[in-house]
Coordinates of C-alpha atoms in Angstrom, one line a residue:
Chain A
M1 CA 61.5 70.2 107.4
T2 CA 64.2 72.1 109.3
R3 CA 67.7 70.8 109.0
I4 CA 70.9 71.8 110.8
L5 CA 74.6 71.4 110.2
L6 CA 76.7 70.9 113.3
H7 CA 80.1 72.5 113.6
S8 CA 81.5 69.1 114.3
R9 CA 80.4 67.9 110.8
V10 CA 82.1 70.6 108.8
D11 CA 85.2 68.5 108.2
D12 CA 83.0 65.7 106.8
C13 CA 81.4 68.1 104.5
L14 CA 84.8 69.4 103.3
S15 CA 85.9 65.8 102.5
A16 CA 82.6 65.1 100.7
W17 CA 82.9 68.3 98.6
R18 CA 86.5 67.8 97.8
S19 CA 85.9 64.2 96.6
A20 CA 83.1 65.6 94.5
G21 CA 85.7 67.8 92.8
F22 CA 85.1 71.1 94.5
R23 CA 87.7 73.6 95.7
V24 CA 86.5 75.0 99.1
L25 CA 87.4 78.5 100.0
A26 CA 86.6 80.1 103.4
P27 CA 87.7 83.1 105.5
S28 CA 91.1 82.3 106.9
K29 CA 94.0 84.2 108.4
R30 CA 97.4 83.8 106.8
N31 CA 100.4 86.1 106.9
D32 CA 98.6 88.5 109.1
L33 CA 95.8 89.0 106.6
T34 CA 92.2 87.7 106.6
R35 CA 90.8 86.7 103.3
F36 CA 89.1 83.9 101.4
D37 CA 91.6 81.1 100.8
E38 CA 91.4 77.4 100.1
V39 CA 90.8 75.4 103.2
H40 CA 91.3 71.7 104.0
A41 CA 89.8 71.5 107.5
A42 CA 87.4 73.4 109.7
S43 CA 90.4 74.5 111.8
D44 CA 91.8 76.5 108.8
M45 CA 88.7 78.7 108.8
A46 CA 88.3 82.0 110.7
L47 CA 84.5 82.0 110.9
D48 CA 84.4 84.2 114.0
L49 CA 85.4 87.3 112.0
V50 CA 82.8 90.0 111.5
L51 CA 84.3 90.3 108.0
P52 CA 87.6 89.2 106.4
E53 CA 89.7 92.2 105.4
R54 CA 89.5 91.2 101.7
T55 CA 86.3 90.5 99.8
I56 CA 85.3 87.4 97.8
K57 CA 85.2 89.7 94.8
D58 CA 89.0 88.9 94.4
H59 CA 88.1 85.4 93.4
F60 CA 85.7 86.4 90.6
F61 CA 87.5 89.6 89.4
P62 CA 91.2 89.2 90.4
Q63 CA 93.5 92.2 90.8
T64 CA 95.4 91.1 87.7
E65 CA 94.2 88.7 85.1
P66 CA 95.8 87.5 81.9
L67 CA 93.5 87.8 78.9
L68 CA 95.8 86.6 76.1
N69 CA 99.4 86.2 75.0
Y70 CA 100.7 87.6 71.8
R71 CA 103.6 87.3 69.4
I72 CA 104.4 89.9 66.8
K73 CA 105.9 88.2 63.7
K74 CA 107.1 89.8 60.5
Q75 CA 103.9 89.2 58.6
A76 CA 101.4 88.4 61.3
I77 CA 100.4 88.8 64.9
E78 CA 99.6 85.6 66.7
S79 CA 97.6 85.5 69.9
D80 CA 96.1 82.8 72.2
E81 CA 93.2 83.6 74.5
M82 CA 93.7 82.8 78.2
L83 CA 90.6 81.8 80.0
P84 CA 90.1 81.1 83.7
P85 CA 90.3 77.4 84.7
Q86 CA 86.9 75.5 84.9
Q87 CA 87.1 74.8 88.5
K88 CA 84.0 74.1 90.7
R89 CA 84.2 76.1 93.9
I90 CA 82.4 76.4 97.1
F91 CA 82.7 79.6 99.1
F92 CA 81.9 78.7 102.7
G93 CA 81.2 81.4 105.4
V94 CA 80.5 84.3 103.1
R95 CA 78.9 87.3 104.8
P96 CA 75.6 88.6 103.3
C97 CA 77.1 91.9 102.2
D98 CA 79.9 90.2 100.2
A99 CA 77.4 87.8 98.6
S100 CA 75.1 90.7 97.7
G101 CA 78.1 92.4 96.1
L102 CA 78.4 89.6 93.6
E103 CA 74.8 90.0 92.5
I104 CA 75.2 93.8 92.3
D105 CA 78.1 93.3 89.9
D106 CA 76.3 90.7 87.8
A107 CA 74.4 93.6 86.3
L108 CA 77.5 95.3 85.2
F109 CA 79.4 92.3 83.9
G110 CA 76.4 91.1 82.0
W111 CA 75.2 94.4 80.6
D112 CA 76.0 94.9 76.9
Y113 CA 78.5 92.1 76.8
K114 CA 78.6 89.0 79.0
D115 CA 82.0 89.0 80.6
R116 CA 83.2 85.4 80.3
Y117 CA 85.8 85.7 83.0
W118 CA 83.3 86.9 85.6
F119 CA 80.4 84.5 84.6
S120 CA 82.4 81.4 84.1
R121 CA 83.6 81.8 87.7
R122 CA 80.1 82.7 88.9
E123 CA 78.5 79.7 87.3
N124 CA 81.1 77.4 88.8
S125 CA 80.7 78.7 92.3
V126 CA 78.3 78.0 95.1
I127 CA 77.9 80.7 97.8
I128 CA 77.2 79.5 101.3
T129 CA 76.5 82.5 103.4
I130 CA 76.4 82.7 107.2
A131 CA 74.0 85.2 108.6
C132 CA 75.7 87.8 110.9
T133 CA 75.0 87.7 114.6
R134 CA 77.7 90.3 115.3
A135 CA 78.5 93.6 113.7
D136 CA 81.1 96.2 114.3
D137 CA 81.1 100.0 114.3
F138 CA 81.5 100.2 110.5
C139 CA 78.8 97.7 109.3
M140 CA 76.0 99.6 107.4
C141 CA 74.0 97.0 105.5
T142 CA 70.7 98.2 107.0
S143 CA 71.4 101.7 105.6
V144 CA 71.4 100.4 102.0
Q145 CA 68.3 98.3 102.3
L146 CA 70.1 95.0 103.0
S147 CA 70.3 93.2 106.3
P148 CA 72.6 90.9 108.4
D149 CA 70.6 88.0 107.1
S150 CA 70.0 89.2 103.6
T151 CA 69.8 86.3 101.1
K152 CA 70.8 88.3 98.0
G153 CA 73.5 86.6 96.0
S154 CA 73.6 83.4 98.2
D155 CA 72.8 79.8 97.3
V156 CA 72.6 78.5 100.8
M157 CA 72.1 80.4 104.0
L158 CA 73.3 79.2 107.3
H159 CA 71.7 80.8 110.4
P160 CA 73.7 80.3 113.6
L161 CA 71.9 78.3 116.3
K162 CA 71.3 80.0 119.6
D163 CA 73.0 77.2 121.4
G164 CA 76.2 77.6 119.3
R165 CA 76.3 74.0 118.1
G166 CA 75.9 74.8 114.4
W167 CA 73.7 76.4 111.8
R168 CA 70.1 76.0 110.5
V169 CA 70.5 75.3 106.7
V170 CA 68.2 77.1 104.3
T171 CA 68.7 76.4 100.6
L172 CA 67.8 79.3 98.3
T173 CA 68.7 78.2 94.7
D174 CA 68.8 75.0 92.7
R175 CA 72.5 75.1 92.9
G176 CA 72.2 75.4 96.7
K177 CA 69.7 72.5 96.8
E178 CA 72.0 70.3 94.8
L179 CA 74.9 71.1 97.1
A180 CA 72.9 70.4 100.2
E181 CA 72.1 66.9 98.7
T182 CA 75.8 66.1 98.6
I183 CA 75.9 66.4 102.4
A184 CA 72.4 65.2 103.2
S185 CA 73.7 62.5 105.4
M186 CA 75.6 65.0 107.5
L187 CA 72.6 67.2 108.1
Q188 CA 70.0 66.4 110.8
E189 CA 66.5 67.4 111.4
D190 CA 66.3 69.7 114.4
A191 CA 64.1 72.6 115.2
S192 CA 66.5 74.4 117.5
E193 CA 66.1 78.1 117.8
T194 CA 68.4 80.3 115.8
A195 CA 70.4 83.2 117.3
P196 CA 69.0 86.7 116.6
A197 CA 70.6 88.5 113.7
A198 CA 73.1 91.3 114.5
S199 CA 71.6 94.6 115.2
V200 CA 73.0 97.1 112.7
P201 CA 71.8 100.7 113.2
V202 CA 70.7 102.7 110.2
K203 CA 73.3 105.4 109.6
F204 CA 71.9 107.6 106.9
D205 CA 68.7 108.3 105.0
L206 CA 69.2 106.5 101.7
D207 CA 66.1 108.1 100.0
K208 CA 67.2 111.6 100.9
V209 CA 70.7 110.8 99.7
T210 CA 69.7 109.4 96.3
S211 CA 67.3 112.2 95.6
W212 CA 69.9 114.8 96.6
L213 CA 72.4 113.1 94.3
A214 CA 69.9 113.0 91.4
D215 CA 69.4 116.8 91.6
P216 CA 71.9 118.2 89.0
S217 CA 72.2 121.5 91.0
N218 CA 74.1 119.5 93.7
F219 CA 76.8 118.4 91.3
E220 CA 78.9 121.5 92.1
S221 CA 77.9 121.6 95.8
H222 CA 80.6 122.8 98.2
L223 CA 79.9 119.7 100.2
W224 CA 82.1 117.6 97.8
K225 CA 85.2 119.7 98.7
E226 CA 84.4 119.7 102.4
V227 CA 83.9 115.9 102.8
S228 CA 86.9 115.0 100.7
Q229 CA 89.5 117.4 102.0
R230 CA 91.3 114.8 104.0
C231 CA 91.2 112.2 101.2
I232 CA 94.8 111.2 100.3
G233 CA 93.8 109.7 97.0
C234 CA 94.8 106.1 97.6
G235 CA 92.8 103.2 96.1
S236 CA 92.2 101.2 99.2
C237 CA 88.4 101.9 99.5
T238 CA 87.9 100.9 95.9
F239 CA 90.1 97.8 96.0
L240 CA 88.5 96.6 99.2
C241 CA 85.0 97.2 98.0
P242 CA 82.9 94.2 97.2
T243 CA 81.3 96.0 94.2
C244 CA 83.9 98.3 92.7
H245 CA 84.7 96.9 89.4
C246 CA 86.8 99.3 87.3
F247 CA 89.8 97.9 85.4
D248 CA 92.4 98.9 82.9
I249 CA 93.8 96.9 80.0
Q250 CA 97.6 96.7 79.9
D251 CA 100.1 95.0 77.6
E252 CA 103.1 93.6 79.4
G253 CA 106.1 92.4 77.6
D254 CA 108.7 93.5 75.0
T255 CA 108.5 94.6 71.4
Y256 CA 107.8 91.1 70.0
S257 CA 105.7 89.3 72.6
G258 CA 103.8 89.8 75.8
I259 CA 100.6 89.2 77.8
R260 CA 97.6 91.4 77.7
R261 CA 96.2 91.8 81.2
K262 CA 93.1 93.2 82.9
N263 CA 94.2 95.1 86.1
W264 CA 92.2 96.7 88.8
D265 CA 91.9 100.5 88.4
S266 CA 90.5 103.1 90.7
C267 CA 88.5 106.3 90.3
S268 CA 90.5 107.6 93.3
F269 CA 93.7 107.8 91.2
A270 CA 94.5 111.0 89.3
M271 CA 95.7 108.8 86.4
F272 CA 92.3 107.2 86.0
T273 CA 90.9 110.0 83.8
M274 CA 94.1 111.5 82.5
H275 CA 93.8 112.2 78.8
T276 CA 96.7 111.7 76.4
S277 CA 96.7 115.4 75.8
G278 CA 97.5 116.0 79.5
H279 CA 94.0 117.3 80.3
N280 CA 92.4 115.7 83.2
P281 CA 88.6 116.2 83.6
R282 CA 88.7 115.1 87.2
N283 CA 91.8 117.0 88.3
T284 CA 91.0 117.3 92.0
Q285 CA 90.4 114.7 94.7
S286 CA 87.0 116.1 95.4
T287 CA 85.8 115.5 91.8
R288 CA 87.1 112.0 92.0
W289 CA 85.4 111.3 95.3
R290 CA 82.1 112.8 93.9
Q291 CA 82.4 110.4 91.0
R292 CA 82.7 107.4 93.4
I293 CA 79.6 108.4 95.4
M294 CA 77.6 109.4 92.3
H295 CA 78.5 106.2 90.5
K296 CA 77.4 104.0 93.4
F297 CA 74.2 105.9 94.4
N298 CA 73.1 107.7 91.3
Y299 CA 74.5 106.4 87.9
Y300 CA 74.4 102.7 88.8
Q301 CA 70.9 103.1 90.2
G302 CA 69.8 104.8 87.0
K303 CA 71.3 102.2 84.8
F304 CA 70.6 99.0 86.7
G305 CA 68.0 99.9 89.3
V306 CA 70.2 99.0 92.3
N307 CA 72.8 100.9 94.3
S308 CA 76.4 99.7 94.0
C309 CA 77.0 99.4 97.7
S310 CA 76.3 96.4 99.9
G311 CA 77.0 98.1 103.2
C312 CA 80.1 96.1 104.3
G313 CA 81.8 99.3 105.6
R314 CA 85.3 98.3 104.5
C315 CA 85.8 101.7 102.9
T316 CA 85.7 103.5 106.3
R317 CA 87.0 100.5 108.4
Q318 CA 90.3 100.5 106.5
C319 CA 90.6 104.1 105.4
P320 CA 93.9 105.6 106.5
V321 CA 92.1 109.0 107.2
D322 CA 88.8 107.7 108.5
M323 CA 86.7 108.6 105.5
G324 CA 84.3 106.4 103.7
I325 CA 80.9 106.2 102.1
T326 CA 79.1 106.3 105.5
E327 CA 80.6 109.7 106.5
T328 CA 79.7 111.3 103.2
L329 CA 76.2 110.0 103.1
Q330 CA 75.7 111.1 106.7
E331 CA 76.8 114.6 105.7
I332 CA 74.2 114.6 102.9
T333 CA 71.5 113.2 105.3
N334 CA 72.3 116.1 107.7
L335 CA 71.9 118.8 105.1
P336 CA 69.0 121.1 105.8
R337 CA 66.0 120.2 103.6
Chain B
M1 CA 94.6 124.3 131.2
G2 CA 95.1 120.9 129.4
I3 CA 97.1 120.7 126.2
Q4 CA 93.9 120.4 124.1
E5 CA 92.4 123.6 125.5
Q6 CA 95.8 125.4 125.3
Y7 CA 96.2 124.4 121.6
R8 CA 92.7 125.3 120.7
T9 CA 93.3 128.8 122.1
D10 CA 96.6 129.0 120.3
A11 CA 94.9 128.0 117.1
A12 CA 92.2 130.6 117.6
N13 CA 94.8 133.3 118.2
L14 CA 96.9 132.3 115.2
L15 CA 93.8 132.5 112.9
D16 CA 92.4 135.7 114.5
S17 CA 95.6 137.5 114.2
G18 CA 96.0 136.4 110.6
A19 CA 99.3 134.8 111.4
V20 CA 98.1 131.6 109.7
K21 CA 95.4 131.0 107.1
L22 CA 94.7 127.4 108.1
V23 CA 95.2 125.0 111.0
I24 CA 95.6 121.3 110.2
G25 CA 94.8 119.2 113.2
Y26 CA 92.9 116.2 114.5
G27 CA 89.2 115.9 115.0
E28 CA 86.9 113.2 116.3
G29 CA 86.6 110.1 114.1
S30 CA 84.0 107.5 113.4
T31 CA 84.7 105.6 116.6
P32 CA 85.7 106.8 120.1
E33 CA 89.3 105.9 119.5
R34 CA 89.7 107.2 115.9
R35 CA 91.0 110.6 115.1
R36 CA 90.8 112.1 111.6
P37 CA 92.6 115.0 110.0
I38 CA 90.6 118.2 110.0
F39 CA 91.2 121.7 108.4
I40 CA 90.2 124.7 110.4
R41 CA 89.9 128.1 108.8
S42 CA 88.3 130.3 111.4
A43 CA 88.6 130.8 115.1
E44 CA 84.9 129.8 115.6
E45 CA 85.7 126.2 114.6
V46 CA 88.6 125.5 116.9
G47 CA 86.3 123.6 119.3
R48 CA 86.5 120.7 116.8
L49 CA 90.2 120.2 117.4
V50 CA 91.1 117.2 119.6
L51 CA 94.5 116.4 121.0
D52 CA 95.2 113.2 122.9
A53 CA 97.1 110.0 122.7
N54 CA 95.1 108.8 119.8
C55 CA 96.4 111.5 117.5
I56 CA 99.1 109.4 115.9
A57 CA 99.0 110.3 112.2
N58 CA 101.8 112.4 110.7
L59 CA 99.9 115.4 109.2
S60 CA 102.8 116.9 107.4
A61 CA 101.8 115.2 104.1
Y62 CA 98.9 117.8 103.9
L63 CA 101.5 120.6 103.6
V64 CA 102.7 119.7 100.2
P65 CA 99.8 119.7 97.8
E66 CA 100.5 122.1 94.9
G67 CA 99.4 125.6 95.7
L68 CA 98.8 125.4 99.4
L69 CA 101.8 127.5 100.4
S70 CA 102.4 129.3 97.1
D71 CA 100.6 132.5 98.3
G72 CA 103.4 133.0 100.9
K73 CA 100.9 132.7 103.8
S74 CA 101.5 130.5 106.8
V75 CA 99.8 127.3 107.9
A76 CA 99.7 125.8 111.4
V77 CA 99.9 122.1 111.8
F78 CA 99.8 119.7 114.8
L79 CA 103.0 117.6 114.7
K80 CA 104.8 115.1 116.7
P81 CA 108.6 114.9 116.5
D82 CA 108.4 112.6 113.5
G83 CA 106.3 115.2 111.7
I84 CA 108.8 118.0 112.6
R85 CA 111.5 115.9 111.0
S86 CA 109.3 115.5 107.9
V87 CA 109.0 119.3 107.7
N88 CA 112.8 119.6 107.9
I89 CA 113.3 117.1 105.0
L90 CA 110.6 118.8 102.9
A91 CA 112.5 122.1 103.5
A92 CA 115.9 120.5 102.7
E93 CA 114.4 119.2 99.5
A94 CA 113.0 122.6 98.6
Q95 CA 109.4 121.5 98.8
L96 CA 108.4 124.2 101.3
N97 CA 109.7 127.2 103.2
P98 CA 109.8 126.2 106.9
E99 CA 109.1 129.8 107.8
Q100 CA 105.5 129.3 106.5
V101 CA 104.9 126.3 108.8
V102 CA 103.8 127.1 112.4
I103 CA 104.2 124.0 114.5
L104 CA 101.8 123.0 117.3
G105 CA 104.2 120.4 118.6
F106 CA 103.4 117.6 120.9
N107 CA 104.6 114.1 121.9
I108 CA 102.8 111.2 123.3
D109 CA 104.1 109.7 126.5
A110 CA 102.5 107.2 128.8
G111 CA 99.2 107.6 127.1
L112 CA 99.2 111.4 127.3
A113 CA 99.8 114.1 124.8
N114 CA 102.3 116.7 126.1
P115 CA 103.2 120.1 124.5
L116 CA 106.6 120.6 123.0
P117 CA 107.9 124.2 123.2
G118 CA 108.7 125.9 119.9
R119 CA 106.8 127.2 116.9
K120 CA 109.2 126.9 114.0
A121 CA 111.0 123.8 112.9
N122 CA 114.5 125.1 113.8
E123 CA 113.4 125.6 117.4
F124 CA 113.1 121.9 117.9
A125 CA 116.8 121.2 117.0
P126 CA 117.8 120.2 120.6
L127 CA 114.9 117.7 120.8
L128 CA 115.8 116.2 117.4
A129 CA 119.5 115.9 118.3
S130 CA 118.5 114.0 121.5
L131 CA 116.3 111.7 119.4
K132 CA 119.3 111.0 117.2
S133 CA 121.6 110.1 120.1
A134 CA 118.9 107.8 121.5
G135 CA 119.4 105.7 118.4
L136 CA 117.0 104.0 116.1
S137 CA 114.5 101.5 117.3
T138 CA 111.3 100.0 116.0
D139 CA 108.3 98.5 117.9
L140 CA 108.9 95.5 115.6
Q141 CA 112.5 95.1 116.9
R142 CA 112.2 91.3 117.5
E143 CA 110.9 90.9 113.9
A144 CA 113.7 93.2 112.6
D145 CA 116.3 91.1 114.5
R146 CA 114.7 87.9 113.2
L147 CA 115.0 89.2 109.6
E148 CA 118.7 90.1 110.2
Q149 CA 119.4 86.5 111.2
M150 CA 117.9 85.0 108.1
T151 CA 119.9 84.0 105.0
A152 CA 119.3 86.1 101.9
V153 CA 117.2 83.3 100.4
E154 CA 115.0 83.1 103.5
R155 CA 114.6 86.9 103.6
F156 CA 113.6 86.9 100.0
E157 CA 111.0 84.3 100.7
Y158 CA 109.7 86.3 103.6
W159 CA 109.2 89.5 101.5
K160 CA 107.8 87.4 98.6
E161 CA 105.1 86.2 101.0
Q162 CA 104.5 89.7 102.3
F163 CA 104.5 91.4 98.9
S164 CA 102.2 88.8 97.4
K165 CA 99.5 90.4 99.6
C166 CA 100.0 93.9 97.9
I167 CA 97.1 95.2 95.8
K168 CA 98.9 98.3 94.6
C169 CA 96.4 100.7 96.1
Y170 CA 99.3 103.0 96.8
A171 CA 98.0 104.0 100.3
C172 CA 101.6 103.7 101.5
R173 CA 102.7 106.3 98.9
Q174 CA 99.7 108.6 99.3
V175 CA 99.9 108.9 103.1
C176 CA 103.7 109.5 103.1
P177 CA 104.9 113.1 103.4
M178 CA 108.0 112.1 101.4
C179 CA 106.1 110.9 98.4
Y180 CA 105.3 114.3 97.0
C181 CA 106.3 113.6 93.3
R182 CA 103.7 115.2 91.0
R183 CA 103.9 112.1 89.0
C184 CA 105.2 108.9 90.6
I185 CA 107.5 106.8 88.4
V186 CA 104.9 104.0 88.5
D187 CA 102.4 106.4 86.9
V188 CA 104.7 107.4 84.1
N189 CA 103.0 105.6 81.2
Q190 CA 104.4 107.0 77.9
P191 CA 106.0 104.5 77.9
Q192 CA 104.9 102.5 81.0
W193 CA 108.2 102.2 82.9
V194 CA 106.9 100.0 85.6
N195 CA 104.2 97.4 85.0
T196 CA 100.9 98.2 86.6
S197 CA 100.0 94.6 87.3
S198 CA 99.8 93.6 90.9
H199 CA 101.3 90.1 90.5
T200 CA 104.3 89.0 92.6
L201 CA 106.9 90.6 90.3
G202 CA 104.9 93.8 89.9
N203 CA 104.5 94.0 93.7
F204 CA 108.2 93.5 94.2
E205 CA 108.9 96.3 91.7
W206 CA 106.6 98.7 93.5
N207 CA 107.7 97.9 97.1
I208 CA 111.4 98.0 96.3
I209 CA 111.1 101.3 94.4
R210 CA 109.2 102.8 97.4
A211 CA 111.7 101.6 99.9
Y212 CA 114.7 102.8 98.0
H213 CA 113.2 106.2 97.4
L214 CA 112.8 106.5 101.2
A215 CA 116.3 105.6 102.1
G216 CA 117.7 108.3 104.4
R217 CA 114.3 110.2 104.2
C218 CA 111.9 108.1 106.3
V219 CA 111.2 109.5 109.8
A220 CA 109.5 106.3 111.0
C221 CA 106.1 107.8 111.6
G222 CA 104.6 104.5 110.6
G223 CA 102.0 106.0 108.4
C224 CA 102.6 103.6 105.5
D225 CA 102.4 100.6 107.7
R226 CA 99.1 101.7 109.3
A227 CA 97.6 102.7 106.0
C228 CA 98.4 99.4 104.3
P229 CA 95.1 97.6 104.0
V230 CA 96.7 94.2 103.7
N231 CA 99.1 94.5 106.6
I232 CA 102.5 94.4 105.0
P233 CA 105.1 95.4 107.7
L234 CA 106.5 98.2 105.7
R235 CA 108.1 99.9 108.7
L236 CA 110.6 96.9 108.8
L237 CA 111.9 97.9 105.4
N238 CA 112.1 101.6 106.2
H239 CA 113.8 100.8 109.5
R240 CA 116.5 98.8 107.7
M241 CA 117.1 101.7 105.3
S242 CA 117.3 104.3 108.1
K243 CA 119.7 102.1 110.0
E244 CA 121.9 101.9 106.9
A245 CA 121.9 105.7 106.4
L246 CA 122.7 106.3 110.1
D247 CA 125.4 103.7 110.4
T248 CA 127.1 104.4 107.1
F249 CA 126.7 108.2 106.8
D250 CA 125.8 109.3 110.3
H251 CA 122.5 110.6 108.7
F252 CA 119.4 111.0 110.9
A253 CA 116.7 112.0 108.5
G254 CA 115.2 115.4 109.2
E255 CA 117.5 116.5 111.9
S256 CA 117.5 120.0 110.5
A257 CA 116.2 122.0 107.5
D258 CA 119.7 122.5 106.1
Q259 CA 120.7 118.9 106.3
K260 CA 121.9 117.7 102.9
P261 CA 119.9 114.8 101.3
V262 CA 122.1 111.8 102.0
L263 CA 121.8 110.1 98.6
A264 CA 122.1 113.4 96.7
T265 CA 125.3 114.6 98.1
F266 CA 129.0 113.5 98.1
R267 CA 131.5 114.0 100.8
Q268 CA 135.2 113.2 100.4
D269 CA 135.2 111.3 103.6
D270 CA 132.1 109.2 102.7
P271 CA 132.8 105.5 103.3
E272 CA 132.9 103.6 100.0
T273 CA 133.0 100.1 101.4
F274 CA 130.2 99.0 99.0
I275 CA 132.3 99.9 95.9
L276 CA 134.1 96.8 94.7

């Protein structure tokens, strides 16, 4: 049975989901920024974007998150844990790269300790992904063994129809099937042809890259300095990345009370590895950039069996000096064997 | 000979003669329109240099990393008038010796890059004086005027909305030639003077600190604004500060290398209208 959802029925779906207690988030443009935000009507959505500028990671691992509040008394320290609200959410119109990013990060957040903040949000969220029929110059999912219609990390996949009336609906998980049932009356049987997935050229040789990175003799390669010379050391590539997950714990308040927070941090920053002594083991931008590439394509692979990159290309797309993962991995690909 | 060919030849001659050890310029980027900063150390590589109307970044920030100029050798750099002004400010603030900076100057007019005569920052003084007398403007003038018309409360709301987008990636700081502090105040953490959290208050703290530290120093290159991954119109803030410095103290940032930093000097005839 092939079912489709027409664009004209999206508003009905939103009403049904909202009355079932879901918050619905979709790509939208507000204040000159495209990101996932709560939507109340199909007209709030910006589904024609190749990708929103911000990732859905923000809604699972926010840039700043309170963990607990504390009060220091004469004889005791009191604290109250602060947990994220138990809110059922639907993410509508996710791109396959962003959905894959969530699954890549599940490994990290569930490794030696199950991060309650990440997983309570994961378990309360349904991911409805739309396969890409368009790509831009920076997309590179096919270079990291994913694709414009990859199902990784998604609960429901929508494939745009060739005639542009709507999407073919494919449920992928139990959560996705349950959700599709809530809008069963709005779906119709229809075997219309789907539009071809976007064509995304392969930009580098991932196998060659990962084996080059795994060779310890390349750790001190001159390539690192060359490729990172223009890096200005901002954190935009890490903060816009759907898989970068580093954070710092900070106490905010005065002598007697405050809030302990988990804030995004970035390996691009000199402060990231600064020791209390003043010694900094990564004291140049090239060693910091090497860490970022090694972490994504060597260490993460070694620990969890996957690369920590889903090919969205935001790192290059929004880099102030036109430098991202693609450019570095192309340089490695082009090295003589 | 076009400007690109001319400047490639100039760069090759500067490197070959040993007049400079490095040329900082623009090269091709990842799309046909993009240009990226490149670093040329030998005459054989000058063919990688590109110069056209897409070369908009102010490359002067690459002059200040610790150690680059400490050997006394010179560096050549492609600069538009905004970048030349940055070099003057960096010289005035004792961050570099302008004699070590060889300028391959150009401006962009009607979609074309045109050469500017001169090699050292002080040779561009007439050009910078004419820019000062032309007055300040911004390509966001309508938005700037709209902000001026707002009440303080409305303006606060406007910036609250804008700053709520900030993620504290510090791209605005890192790309700015004026942000050369070895350790930025927000990175001073023993104790942590400014909260690191990127919530609305934290974002206000950062963006106001950044804007104030640029008062009378910004050359309106627009680098921060272009670098901002969440599209905060930072050049509106900078423009307002520059206007204040010009109107109140007749200070056009980077007019010359011996210009005194406006907020670090006192003149007997300074207007003190803001002192109650």
